[in-house]
CSV table of C-alpha atoms and ligand atoms in Angstrom, one decimal:
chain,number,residue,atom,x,y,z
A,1,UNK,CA,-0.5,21.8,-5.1
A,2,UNK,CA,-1.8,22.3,-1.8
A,3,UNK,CA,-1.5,26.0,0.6
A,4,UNK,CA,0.3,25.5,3.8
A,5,UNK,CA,-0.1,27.8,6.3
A,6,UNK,CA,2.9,29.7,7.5
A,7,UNK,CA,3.6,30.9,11.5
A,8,UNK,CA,6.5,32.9,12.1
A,9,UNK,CA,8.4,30.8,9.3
A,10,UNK,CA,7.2,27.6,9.9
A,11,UNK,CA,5.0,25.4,7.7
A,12,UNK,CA,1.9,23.7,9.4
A,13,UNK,CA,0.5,20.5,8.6
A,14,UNK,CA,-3.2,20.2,9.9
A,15,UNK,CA,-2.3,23.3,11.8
A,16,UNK,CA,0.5,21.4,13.8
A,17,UNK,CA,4.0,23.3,13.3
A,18,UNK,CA,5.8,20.5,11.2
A,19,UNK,CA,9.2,20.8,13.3
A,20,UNK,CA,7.0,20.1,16.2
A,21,UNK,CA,6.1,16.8,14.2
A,22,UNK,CA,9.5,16.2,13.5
A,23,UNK,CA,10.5,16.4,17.2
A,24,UNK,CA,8.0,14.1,18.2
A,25,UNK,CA,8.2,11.5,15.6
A,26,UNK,CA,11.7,12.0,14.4
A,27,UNK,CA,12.4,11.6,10.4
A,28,UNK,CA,11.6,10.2,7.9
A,29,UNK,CA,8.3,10.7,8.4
A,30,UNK,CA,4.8,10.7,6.2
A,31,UNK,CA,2.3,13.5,7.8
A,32,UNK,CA,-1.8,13.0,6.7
A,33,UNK,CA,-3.8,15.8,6.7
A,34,UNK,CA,-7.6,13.9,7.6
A,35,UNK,CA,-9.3,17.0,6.7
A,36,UNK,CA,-8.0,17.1,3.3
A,37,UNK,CA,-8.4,13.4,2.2
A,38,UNK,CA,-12.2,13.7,3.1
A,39,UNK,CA,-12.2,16.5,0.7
A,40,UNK,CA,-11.0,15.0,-1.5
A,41,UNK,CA,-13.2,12.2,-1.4
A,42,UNK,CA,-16.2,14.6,-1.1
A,43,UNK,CA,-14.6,16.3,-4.2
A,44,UNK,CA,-14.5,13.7,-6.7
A,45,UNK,CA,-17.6,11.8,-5.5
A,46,UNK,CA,-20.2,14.9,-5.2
A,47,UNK,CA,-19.1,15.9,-9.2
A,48,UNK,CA,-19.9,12.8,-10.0
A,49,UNK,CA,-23.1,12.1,-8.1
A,50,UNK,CA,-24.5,14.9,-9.2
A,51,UNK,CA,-24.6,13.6,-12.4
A,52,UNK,CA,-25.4,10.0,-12.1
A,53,UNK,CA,-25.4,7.4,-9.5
A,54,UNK,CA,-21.6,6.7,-9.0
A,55,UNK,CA,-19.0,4.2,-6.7
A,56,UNK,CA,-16.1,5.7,-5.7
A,57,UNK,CA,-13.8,2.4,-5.8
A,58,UNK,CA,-10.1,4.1,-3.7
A,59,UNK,CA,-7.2,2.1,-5.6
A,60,UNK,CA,-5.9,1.4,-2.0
A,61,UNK,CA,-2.9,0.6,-4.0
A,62,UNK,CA,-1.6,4.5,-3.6
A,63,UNK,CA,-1.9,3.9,0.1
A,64,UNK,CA,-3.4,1.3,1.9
A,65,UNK,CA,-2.5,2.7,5.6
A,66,UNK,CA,-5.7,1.1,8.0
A,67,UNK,CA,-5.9,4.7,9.5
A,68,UNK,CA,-6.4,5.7,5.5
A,69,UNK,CA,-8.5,2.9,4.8
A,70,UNK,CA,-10.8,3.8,7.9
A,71,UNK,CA,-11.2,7.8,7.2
A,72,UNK,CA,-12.7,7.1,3.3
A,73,UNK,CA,-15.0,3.6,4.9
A,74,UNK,CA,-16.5,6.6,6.9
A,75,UNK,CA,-16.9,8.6,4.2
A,76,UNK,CA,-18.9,5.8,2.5
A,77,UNK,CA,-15.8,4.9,-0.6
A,78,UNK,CA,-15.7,1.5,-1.7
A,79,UNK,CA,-12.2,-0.6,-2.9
A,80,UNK,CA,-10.0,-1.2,-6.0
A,81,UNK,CA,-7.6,-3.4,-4.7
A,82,UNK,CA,-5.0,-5.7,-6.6
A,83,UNK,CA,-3.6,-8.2,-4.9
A,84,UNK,CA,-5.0,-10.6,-1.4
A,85,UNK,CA,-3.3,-8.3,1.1
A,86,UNK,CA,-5.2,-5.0,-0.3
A,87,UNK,CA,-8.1,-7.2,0.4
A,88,UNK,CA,-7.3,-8.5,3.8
A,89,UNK,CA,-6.0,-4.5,4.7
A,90,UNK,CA,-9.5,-3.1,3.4
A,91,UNK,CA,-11.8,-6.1,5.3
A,92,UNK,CA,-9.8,-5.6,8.4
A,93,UNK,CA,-10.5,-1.8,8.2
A,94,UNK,CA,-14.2,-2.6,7.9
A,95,UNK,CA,-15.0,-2.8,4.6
A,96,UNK,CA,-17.2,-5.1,3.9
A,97,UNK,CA,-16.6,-7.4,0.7
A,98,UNK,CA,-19.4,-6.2,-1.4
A,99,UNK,CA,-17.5,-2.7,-1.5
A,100,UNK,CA,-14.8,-4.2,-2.7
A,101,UNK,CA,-13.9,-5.1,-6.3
A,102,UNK,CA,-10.7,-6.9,-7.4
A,103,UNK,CA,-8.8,-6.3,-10.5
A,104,UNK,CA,-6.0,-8.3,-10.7
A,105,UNK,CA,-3.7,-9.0,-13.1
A,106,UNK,CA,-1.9,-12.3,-14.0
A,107,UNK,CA,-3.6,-13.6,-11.2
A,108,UNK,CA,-3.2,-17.6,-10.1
A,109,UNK,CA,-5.6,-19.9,-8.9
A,110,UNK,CA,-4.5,-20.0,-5.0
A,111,UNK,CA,-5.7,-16.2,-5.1
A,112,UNK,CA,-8.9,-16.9,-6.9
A,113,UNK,CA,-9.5,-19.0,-4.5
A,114,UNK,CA,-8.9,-17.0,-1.6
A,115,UNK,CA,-10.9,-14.2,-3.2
A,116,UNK,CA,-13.5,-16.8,-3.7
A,117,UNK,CA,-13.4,-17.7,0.3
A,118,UNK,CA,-13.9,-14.0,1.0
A,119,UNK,CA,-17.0,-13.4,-1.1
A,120,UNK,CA,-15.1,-10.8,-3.6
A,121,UNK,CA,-15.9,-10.2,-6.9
A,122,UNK,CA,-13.6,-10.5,-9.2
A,123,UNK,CA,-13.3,-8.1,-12.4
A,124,UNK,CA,-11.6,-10.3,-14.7
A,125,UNK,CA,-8.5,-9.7,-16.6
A,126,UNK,CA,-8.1,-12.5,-19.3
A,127,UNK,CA,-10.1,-15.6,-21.1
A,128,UNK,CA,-7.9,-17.5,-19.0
A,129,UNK,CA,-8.4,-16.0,-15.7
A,130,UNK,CA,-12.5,-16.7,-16.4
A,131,UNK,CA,-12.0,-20.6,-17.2
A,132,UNK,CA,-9.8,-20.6,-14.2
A,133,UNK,CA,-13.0,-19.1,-11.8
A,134,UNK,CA,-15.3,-21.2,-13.7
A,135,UNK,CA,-13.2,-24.2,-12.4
A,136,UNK,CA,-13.2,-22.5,-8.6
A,137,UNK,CA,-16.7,-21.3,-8.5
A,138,UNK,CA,-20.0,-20.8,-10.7
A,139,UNK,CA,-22.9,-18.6,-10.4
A,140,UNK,CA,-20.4,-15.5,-9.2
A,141,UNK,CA,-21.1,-11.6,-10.1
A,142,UNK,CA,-18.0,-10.5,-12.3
A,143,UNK,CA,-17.3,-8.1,-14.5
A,144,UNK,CA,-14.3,-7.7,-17.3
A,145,UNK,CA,-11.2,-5.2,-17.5
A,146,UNK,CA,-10.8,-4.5,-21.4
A,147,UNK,CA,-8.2,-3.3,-23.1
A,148,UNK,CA,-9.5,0.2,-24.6
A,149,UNK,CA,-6.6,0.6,-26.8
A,150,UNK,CA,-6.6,4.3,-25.3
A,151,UNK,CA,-3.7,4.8,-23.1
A,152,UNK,CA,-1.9,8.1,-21.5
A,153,UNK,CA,-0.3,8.5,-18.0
A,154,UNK,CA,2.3,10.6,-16.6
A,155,UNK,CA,5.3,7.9,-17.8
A,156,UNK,CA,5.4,5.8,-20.1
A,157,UNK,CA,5.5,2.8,-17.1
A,158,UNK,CA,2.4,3.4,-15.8
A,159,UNK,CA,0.3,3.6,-19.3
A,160,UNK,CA,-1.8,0.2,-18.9
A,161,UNK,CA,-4.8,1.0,-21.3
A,162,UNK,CA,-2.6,1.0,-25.1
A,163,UNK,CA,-3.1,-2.1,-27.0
A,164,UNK,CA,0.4,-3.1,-26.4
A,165,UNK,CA,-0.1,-3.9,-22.5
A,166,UNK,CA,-0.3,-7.1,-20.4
A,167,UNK,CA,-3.6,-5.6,-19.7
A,168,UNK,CA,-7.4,-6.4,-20.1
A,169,UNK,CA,-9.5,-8.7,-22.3
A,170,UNK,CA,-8.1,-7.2,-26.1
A,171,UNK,CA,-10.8,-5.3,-27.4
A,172,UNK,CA,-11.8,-7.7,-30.1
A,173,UNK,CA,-12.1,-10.5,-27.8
A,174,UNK,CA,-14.8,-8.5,-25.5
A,175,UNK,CA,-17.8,-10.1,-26.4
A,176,UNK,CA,-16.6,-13.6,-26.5
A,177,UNK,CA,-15.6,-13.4,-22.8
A,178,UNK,CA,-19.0,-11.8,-22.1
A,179,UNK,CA,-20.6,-15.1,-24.2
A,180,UNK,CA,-18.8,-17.5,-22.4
A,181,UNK,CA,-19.3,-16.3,-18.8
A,182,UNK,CA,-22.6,-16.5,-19.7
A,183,UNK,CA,-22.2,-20.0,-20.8
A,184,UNK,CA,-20.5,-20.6,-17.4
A,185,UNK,CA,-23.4,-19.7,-15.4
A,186,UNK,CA,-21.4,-16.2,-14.5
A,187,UNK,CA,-23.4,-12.9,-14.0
A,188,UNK,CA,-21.4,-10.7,-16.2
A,189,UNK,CA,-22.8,-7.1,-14.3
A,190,UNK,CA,-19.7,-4.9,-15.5
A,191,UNK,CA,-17.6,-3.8,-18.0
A,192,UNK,CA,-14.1,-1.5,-17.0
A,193,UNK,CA,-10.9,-0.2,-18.2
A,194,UNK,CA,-8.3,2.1,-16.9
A,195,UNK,CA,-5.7,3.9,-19.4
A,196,UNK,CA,-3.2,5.1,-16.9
A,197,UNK,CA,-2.1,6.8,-14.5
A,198,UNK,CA,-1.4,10.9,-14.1
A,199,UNK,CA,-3.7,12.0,-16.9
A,200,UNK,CA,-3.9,15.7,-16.3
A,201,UNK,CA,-6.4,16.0,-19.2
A,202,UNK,CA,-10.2,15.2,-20.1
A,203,UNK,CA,-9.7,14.0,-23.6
A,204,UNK,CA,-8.2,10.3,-23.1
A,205,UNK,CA,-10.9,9.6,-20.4
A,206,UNK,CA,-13.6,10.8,-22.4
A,207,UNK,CA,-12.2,8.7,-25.7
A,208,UNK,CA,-11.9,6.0,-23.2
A,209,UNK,CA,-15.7,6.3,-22.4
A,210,UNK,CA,-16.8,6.0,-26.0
A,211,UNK,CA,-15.3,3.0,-26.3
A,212,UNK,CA,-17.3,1.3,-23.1
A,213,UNK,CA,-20.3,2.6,-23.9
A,214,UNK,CA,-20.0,1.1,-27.7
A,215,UNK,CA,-18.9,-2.1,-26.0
A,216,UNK,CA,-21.5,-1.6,-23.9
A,217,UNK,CA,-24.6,-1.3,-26.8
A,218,UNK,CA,-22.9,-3.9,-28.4
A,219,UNK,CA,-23.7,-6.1,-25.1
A,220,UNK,CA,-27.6,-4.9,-25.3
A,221,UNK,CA,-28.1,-5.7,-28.5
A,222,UNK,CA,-26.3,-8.8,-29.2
A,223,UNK,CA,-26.3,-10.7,-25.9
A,224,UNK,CA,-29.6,-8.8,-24.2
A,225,UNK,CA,-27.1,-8.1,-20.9
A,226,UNK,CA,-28.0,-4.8,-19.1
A,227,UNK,CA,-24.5,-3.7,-17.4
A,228,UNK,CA,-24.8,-2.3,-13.9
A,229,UNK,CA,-21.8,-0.6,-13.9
A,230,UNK,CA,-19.6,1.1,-16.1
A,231,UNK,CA,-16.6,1.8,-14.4
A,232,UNK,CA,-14.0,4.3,-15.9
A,233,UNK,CA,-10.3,3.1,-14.0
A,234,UNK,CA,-8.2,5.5,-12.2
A,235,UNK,CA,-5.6,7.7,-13.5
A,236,UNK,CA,-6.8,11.7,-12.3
A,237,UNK,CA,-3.8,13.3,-12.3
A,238,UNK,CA,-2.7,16.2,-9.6
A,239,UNK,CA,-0.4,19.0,-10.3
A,240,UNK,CA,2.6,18.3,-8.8
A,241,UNK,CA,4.4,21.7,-10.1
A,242,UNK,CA,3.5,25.0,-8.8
A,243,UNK,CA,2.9,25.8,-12.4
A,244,UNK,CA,0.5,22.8,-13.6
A,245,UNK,CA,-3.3,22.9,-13.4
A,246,UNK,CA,-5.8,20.3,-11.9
A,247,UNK,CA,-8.1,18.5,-13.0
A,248,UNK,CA,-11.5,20.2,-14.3
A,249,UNK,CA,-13.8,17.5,-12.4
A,250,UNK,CA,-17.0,19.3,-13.0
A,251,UNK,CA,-15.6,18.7,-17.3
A,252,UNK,CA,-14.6,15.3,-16.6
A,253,UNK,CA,-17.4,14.2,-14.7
A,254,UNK,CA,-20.2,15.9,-17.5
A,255,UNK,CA,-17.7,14.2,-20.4
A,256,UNK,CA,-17.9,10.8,-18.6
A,257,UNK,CA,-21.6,10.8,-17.3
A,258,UNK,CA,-23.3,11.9,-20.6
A,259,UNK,CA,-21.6,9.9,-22.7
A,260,UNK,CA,-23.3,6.8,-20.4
A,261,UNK,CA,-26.5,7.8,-19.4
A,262,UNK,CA,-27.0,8.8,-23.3
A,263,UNK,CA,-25.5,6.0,-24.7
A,264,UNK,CA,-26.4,2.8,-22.2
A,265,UNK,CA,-29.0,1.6,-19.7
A,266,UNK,CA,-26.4,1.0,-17.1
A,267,UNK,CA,-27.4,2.2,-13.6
A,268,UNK,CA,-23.9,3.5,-11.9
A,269,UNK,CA,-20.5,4.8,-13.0
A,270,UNK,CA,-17.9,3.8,-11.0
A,271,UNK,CA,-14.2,5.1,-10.8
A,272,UNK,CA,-11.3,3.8,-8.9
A,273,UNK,CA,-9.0,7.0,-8.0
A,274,UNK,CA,-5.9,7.0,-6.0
A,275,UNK,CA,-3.7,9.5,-6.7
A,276,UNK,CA,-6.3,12.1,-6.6
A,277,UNK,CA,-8.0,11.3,-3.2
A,278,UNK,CA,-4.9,10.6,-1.5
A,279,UNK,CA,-1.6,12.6,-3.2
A,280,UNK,CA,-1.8,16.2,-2.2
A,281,UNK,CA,-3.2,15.0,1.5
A,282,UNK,CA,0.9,14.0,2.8
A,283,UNK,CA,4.5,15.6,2.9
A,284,UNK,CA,7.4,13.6,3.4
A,285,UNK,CA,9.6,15.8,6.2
A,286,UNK,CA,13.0,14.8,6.2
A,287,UNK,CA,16.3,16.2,8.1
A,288,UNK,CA,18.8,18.0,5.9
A,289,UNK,CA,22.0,15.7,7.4
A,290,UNK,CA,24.8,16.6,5.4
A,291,UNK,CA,25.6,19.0,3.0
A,292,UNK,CA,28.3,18.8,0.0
A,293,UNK,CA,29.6,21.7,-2.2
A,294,UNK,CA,30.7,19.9,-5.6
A,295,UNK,CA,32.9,21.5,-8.3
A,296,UNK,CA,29.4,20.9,-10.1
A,297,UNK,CA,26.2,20.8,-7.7
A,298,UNK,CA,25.5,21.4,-4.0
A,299,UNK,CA,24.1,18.7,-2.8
A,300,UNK,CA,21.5,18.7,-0.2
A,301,UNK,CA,21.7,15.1,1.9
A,302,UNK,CA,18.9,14.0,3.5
A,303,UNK,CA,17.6,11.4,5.7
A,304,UNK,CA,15.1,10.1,3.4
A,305,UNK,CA,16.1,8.8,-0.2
A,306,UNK,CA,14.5,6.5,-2.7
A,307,UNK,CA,13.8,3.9,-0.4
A,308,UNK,CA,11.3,6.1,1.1
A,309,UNK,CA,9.9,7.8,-1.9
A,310,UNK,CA,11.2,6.1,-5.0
A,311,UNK,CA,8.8,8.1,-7.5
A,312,UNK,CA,12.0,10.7,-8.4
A,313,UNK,CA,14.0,8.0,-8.9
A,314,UNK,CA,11.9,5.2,-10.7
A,315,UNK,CA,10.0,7.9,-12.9
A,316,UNK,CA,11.9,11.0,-12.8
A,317,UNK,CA,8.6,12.4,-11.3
A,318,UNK,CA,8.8,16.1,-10.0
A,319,UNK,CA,8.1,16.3,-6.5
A,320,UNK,CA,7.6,20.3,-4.9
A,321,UNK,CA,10.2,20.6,-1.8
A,322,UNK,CA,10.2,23.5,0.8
A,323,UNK,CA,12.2,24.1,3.8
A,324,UNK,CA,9.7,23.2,6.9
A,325,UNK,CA,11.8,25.7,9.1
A,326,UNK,CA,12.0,28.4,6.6
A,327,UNK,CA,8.8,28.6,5.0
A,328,UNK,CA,8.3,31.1,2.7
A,329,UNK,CA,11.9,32.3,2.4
A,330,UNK,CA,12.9,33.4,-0.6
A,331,UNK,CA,15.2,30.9,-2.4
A,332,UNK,CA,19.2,31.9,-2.5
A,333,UNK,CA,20.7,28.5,-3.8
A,334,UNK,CA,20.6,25.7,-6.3
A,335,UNK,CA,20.5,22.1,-4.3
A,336,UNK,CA,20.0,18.6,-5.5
A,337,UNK,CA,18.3,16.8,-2.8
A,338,UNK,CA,19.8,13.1,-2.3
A,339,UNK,CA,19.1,10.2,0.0
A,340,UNK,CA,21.4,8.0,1.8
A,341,UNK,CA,20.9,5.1,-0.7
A,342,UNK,CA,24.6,4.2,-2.4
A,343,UNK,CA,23.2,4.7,-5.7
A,344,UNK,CA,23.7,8.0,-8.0
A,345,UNK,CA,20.0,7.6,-9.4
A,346,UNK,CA,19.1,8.0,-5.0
A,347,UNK,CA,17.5,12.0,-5.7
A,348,UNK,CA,14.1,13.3,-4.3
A,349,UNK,CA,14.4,16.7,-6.4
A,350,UNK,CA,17.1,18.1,-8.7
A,351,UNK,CA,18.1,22.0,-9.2
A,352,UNK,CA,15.6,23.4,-6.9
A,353,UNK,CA,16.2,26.9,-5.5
A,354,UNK,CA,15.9,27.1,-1.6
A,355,UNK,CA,16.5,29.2,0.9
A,356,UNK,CA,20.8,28.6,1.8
A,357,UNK,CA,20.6,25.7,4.2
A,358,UNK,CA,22.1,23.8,7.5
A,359,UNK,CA,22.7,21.0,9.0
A,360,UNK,CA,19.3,20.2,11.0
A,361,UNK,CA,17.1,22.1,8.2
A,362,UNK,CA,13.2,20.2,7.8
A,363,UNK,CA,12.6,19.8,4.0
A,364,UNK,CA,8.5,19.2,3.4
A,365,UNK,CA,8.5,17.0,0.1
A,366,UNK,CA,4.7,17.8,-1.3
A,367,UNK,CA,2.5,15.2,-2.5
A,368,UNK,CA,4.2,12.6,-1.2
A,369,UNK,CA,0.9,10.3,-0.2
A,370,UNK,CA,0.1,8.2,-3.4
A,371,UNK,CA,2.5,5.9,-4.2
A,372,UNK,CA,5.3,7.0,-1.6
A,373,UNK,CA,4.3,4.3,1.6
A,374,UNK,CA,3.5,1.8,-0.5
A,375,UNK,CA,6.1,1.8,-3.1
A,376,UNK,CA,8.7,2.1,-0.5
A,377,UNK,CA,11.3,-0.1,0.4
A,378,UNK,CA,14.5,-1.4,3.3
A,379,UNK,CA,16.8,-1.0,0.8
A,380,UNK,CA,20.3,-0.9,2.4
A,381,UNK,CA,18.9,-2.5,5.3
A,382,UNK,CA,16.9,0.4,6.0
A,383,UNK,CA,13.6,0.3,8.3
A,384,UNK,CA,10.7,1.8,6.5
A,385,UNK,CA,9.1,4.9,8.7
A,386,UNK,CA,6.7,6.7,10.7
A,387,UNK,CA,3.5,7.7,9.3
A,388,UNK,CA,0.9,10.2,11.4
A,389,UNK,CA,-2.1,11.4,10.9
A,390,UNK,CA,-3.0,15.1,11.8
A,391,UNK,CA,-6.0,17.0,11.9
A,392,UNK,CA,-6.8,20.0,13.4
A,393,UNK,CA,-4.0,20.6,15.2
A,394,UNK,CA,-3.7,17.6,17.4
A,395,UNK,CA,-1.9,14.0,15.7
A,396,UNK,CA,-1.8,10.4,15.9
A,397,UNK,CA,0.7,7.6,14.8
A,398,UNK,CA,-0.7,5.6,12.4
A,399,UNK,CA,2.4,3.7,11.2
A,400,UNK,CA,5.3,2.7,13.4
A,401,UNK,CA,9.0,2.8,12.1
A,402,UNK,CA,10.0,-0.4,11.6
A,403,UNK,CA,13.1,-1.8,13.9
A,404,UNK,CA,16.1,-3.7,12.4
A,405,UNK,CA,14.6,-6.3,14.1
A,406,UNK,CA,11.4,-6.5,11.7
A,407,UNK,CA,14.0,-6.5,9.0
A,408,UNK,CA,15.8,-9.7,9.8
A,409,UNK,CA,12.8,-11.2,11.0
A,410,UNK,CA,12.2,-13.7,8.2
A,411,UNK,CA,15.9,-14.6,7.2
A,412,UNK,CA,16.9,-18.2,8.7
A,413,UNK,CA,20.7,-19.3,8.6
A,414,UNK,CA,20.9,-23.3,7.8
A,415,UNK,CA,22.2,-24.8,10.7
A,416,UNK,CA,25.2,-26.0,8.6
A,417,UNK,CA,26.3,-22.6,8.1
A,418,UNK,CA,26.7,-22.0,12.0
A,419,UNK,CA,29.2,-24.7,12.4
B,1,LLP,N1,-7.3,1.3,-11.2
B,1,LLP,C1,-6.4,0.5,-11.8
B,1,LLP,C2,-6.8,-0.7,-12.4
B,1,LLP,C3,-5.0,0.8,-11.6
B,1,LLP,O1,-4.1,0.0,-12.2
B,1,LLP,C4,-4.6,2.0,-11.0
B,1,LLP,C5,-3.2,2.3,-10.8
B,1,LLP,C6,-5.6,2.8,-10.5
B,1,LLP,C7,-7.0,2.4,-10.6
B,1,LLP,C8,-5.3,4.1,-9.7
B,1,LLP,O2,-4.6,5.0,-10.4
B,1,LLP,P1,-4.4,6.5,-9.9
B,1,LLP,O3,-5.8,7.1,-9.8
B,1,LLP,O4,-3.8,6.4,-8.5
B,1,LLP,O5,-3.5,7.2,-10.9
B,1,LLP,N2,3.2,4.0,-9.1
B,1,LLP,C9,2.8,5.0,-10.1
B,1,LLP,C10,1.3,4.8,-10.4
B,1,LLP,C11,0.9,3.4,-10.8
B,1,LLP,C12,-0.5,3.2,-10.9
B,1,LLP,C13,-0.9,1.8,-11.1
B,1,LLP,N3,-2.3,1.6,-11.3
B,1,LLP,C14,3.1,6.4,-9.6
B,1,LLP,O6,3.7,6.5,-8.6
B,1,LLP,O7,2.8,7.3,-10.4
């Protein structure tokens, strides 16, 4: 978890007071610290590169903000992205399409062929997804997602590399697809898998590896094809308690990079982290509205709930609250912290012990930028917010609150109905 620095009570963000952010951009809002997503980057990418040559692909898919996207293109980052808007969002932030590479899943033809038109390679997901390309295109660099049959992640939703997932070529198909997008006049230049997501530990990752580098042997010997990349998927985990521990990159890296340069001839290892470049960079601050004494539970309402951040809700995932206003307090009383969604499942924390609070309190919900823009919603006909970017004391607004406009824009009432 990240340090805030405290002044006279209050939290700062970026070294702006956060109920001075609230005041200017009102709540719900997402606050981006640009300082700490380029370390981040610099973070993951220098343990790495001082190993091996490595691409950082961003899985823009934790937060695909242009403001985002523009801070790691200047740091020199290159894409995951999963779907045709990711793509269009990274190329319109300057990426250009060779730093991008595409792993789909599921994906139909009218993508392909829009990926096609935009130069992208395509890391492909199934035997059928390949025949498909060979019937858009020939001659294109691709590479294959496997299925490892090594899986771990934080829930058991987001656990994609176990043999029982929709994902990846199954392991004992690998070399077939390899065969026949050679026979299709395909470059076959990489090989990739990603077991999950939230893995706070080195041992899946590195079990993961073993299994792409025998894959990738297998390739040299049998079919002559020198891989140019092995790329190891996503998944770092952050600790989202005060209690956890992070990540020992400088182990991961060394279990990752020995295992390829002492096992294959391929030139770069690549990795596609979103959660750890991006998480630990945002708060959500939201306005305490309403509160509720219950024979059972206070309740804490706020103004966001799991429209904005549905991670609480959707995985039961912890995320750290404080009180903006009255940081550093010591706590005095046990609140659930609930949204303004007409569900019972609408909680952003549960039995958290904070300082006694009003009306008009600022809550800081930590960790809040992976996964919290882009998985929210306008459930109940609510507008998604703000988002600004700080750094150094000064901010910008690098997502405006939508109106109630933009939410009815695309609904169209036959004329029938207005009779
Ligand atoms: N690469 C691939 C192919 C992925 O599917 C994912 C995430 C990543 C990379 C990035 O994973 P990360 O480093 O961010 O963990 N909504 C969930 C997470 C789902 C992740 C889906 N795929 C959550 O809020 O925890």
């Amino acid at each position: 978890m990240r340090k805030f620095e405290c002044i006279d009570d209050n939290m700062l963000i970026g070294g702006v007071r956060a109920i001075d952010l609230a005041e200017e951009y009102g709540t719900p809002v997402y606050v981006t610290d640009e300082d700490a997503v380029r370390e981040n980057y610099r973070a993951i990418y220098g343990a790495f590169s001082r190993r091996m040559p490595t691409r950082i692909n961003y899985a823009c898919k934790a937060n695909a903000n242009l403001a985002i996207l523009r801070i790691l293109e200047q740091e020199g980052s290159c894409i995951d992205a999963v779907s045709i808007g990711e793509v269009e969002a990274c190329l319109r932030a300057g990426f250009s399409p060779e730093r991008i590479l595409y792993t789909g899943v599921n994906v139909s033809n009218h993508e392909l062929a829009q990926l096609v038109n935009r130069n992208i390679t395509i890391n492909i997901d199934s035997l059928s997804q390949l025949e498909r390309l060979a019937e858009i295109t020939s001659g294109a660099r691709i590479s294959f997602r496997m299925n490892p049959e090594v899986g771990a992640g934080h829930h058991e939703k987001v656990v994609t590399g176990a043999r029982s997932t929709k994902f990846g070529v199954p392991r004992d198909r690998i070399m077939d697809a390899y065969e026949r997008a050679i026979e299709l006049d395909f470059q076959p230049i990489g090989l990739h898998v990603h077991i999950g997501a939230g893995v706070q530990v080195v041992e899946p990752f590195a079990k993961a590896t073993d299994v792409l580098v025998s894959v990738a042997q297998e390739l040299e010997s049998k079919l002559g094809l020198q891989l140019e990349f092995i790329d190891i998927g996503g998944g770092i985990g952050i600790p989202y308690r005060p209690d956890d521990s992070p990540m020992d990159l400088e182990l991961l890296a060394e279990e990752v990079t020995s295992r390829i340069k002492n096992g294959t001839s391929a030139s770069k290892v690549v990795l596609e982290p979103g959660r750890y470049i991006i998480a630990d960079t945002t708060v959500l601050l939201t306005t305490v509205v309403d509160l509720k004494e219950t024979p059972d539970r206070w309740f804490a309402g706020v103004d966001a709930g799991f429209n904005t951040l549905v991670r609480p809700a959707f995985y039961g995932s912890y995320h750290h609250v404080a009180v903006a206003n009255k940081f550093g307090r010591p706590g005095e009383v046990t609140y659930d912290v609930v949204g303004p969604i007409c569900e019972s499942g609408d909680h952003l924390a549960k039995d958290r012990l904070l300082p006694r609070l009003e009306e008009g309190d600022l809550l800081a919900v930590y960790d809040a930028g992976a996964y919290g823009s882009t998985m929210s919603s306008q459930y109940n006909m609510r507008p998604k917010c703000r988002e600004v970017l700080v750094r150094r004391g000064s901010s910008n607004l690098i997502r405006e609150r939508e109106t109630i406009d933009d939410l009815l824009r695309h609904d169209r009432i036959p004329s029938r109905l207005m009779l």
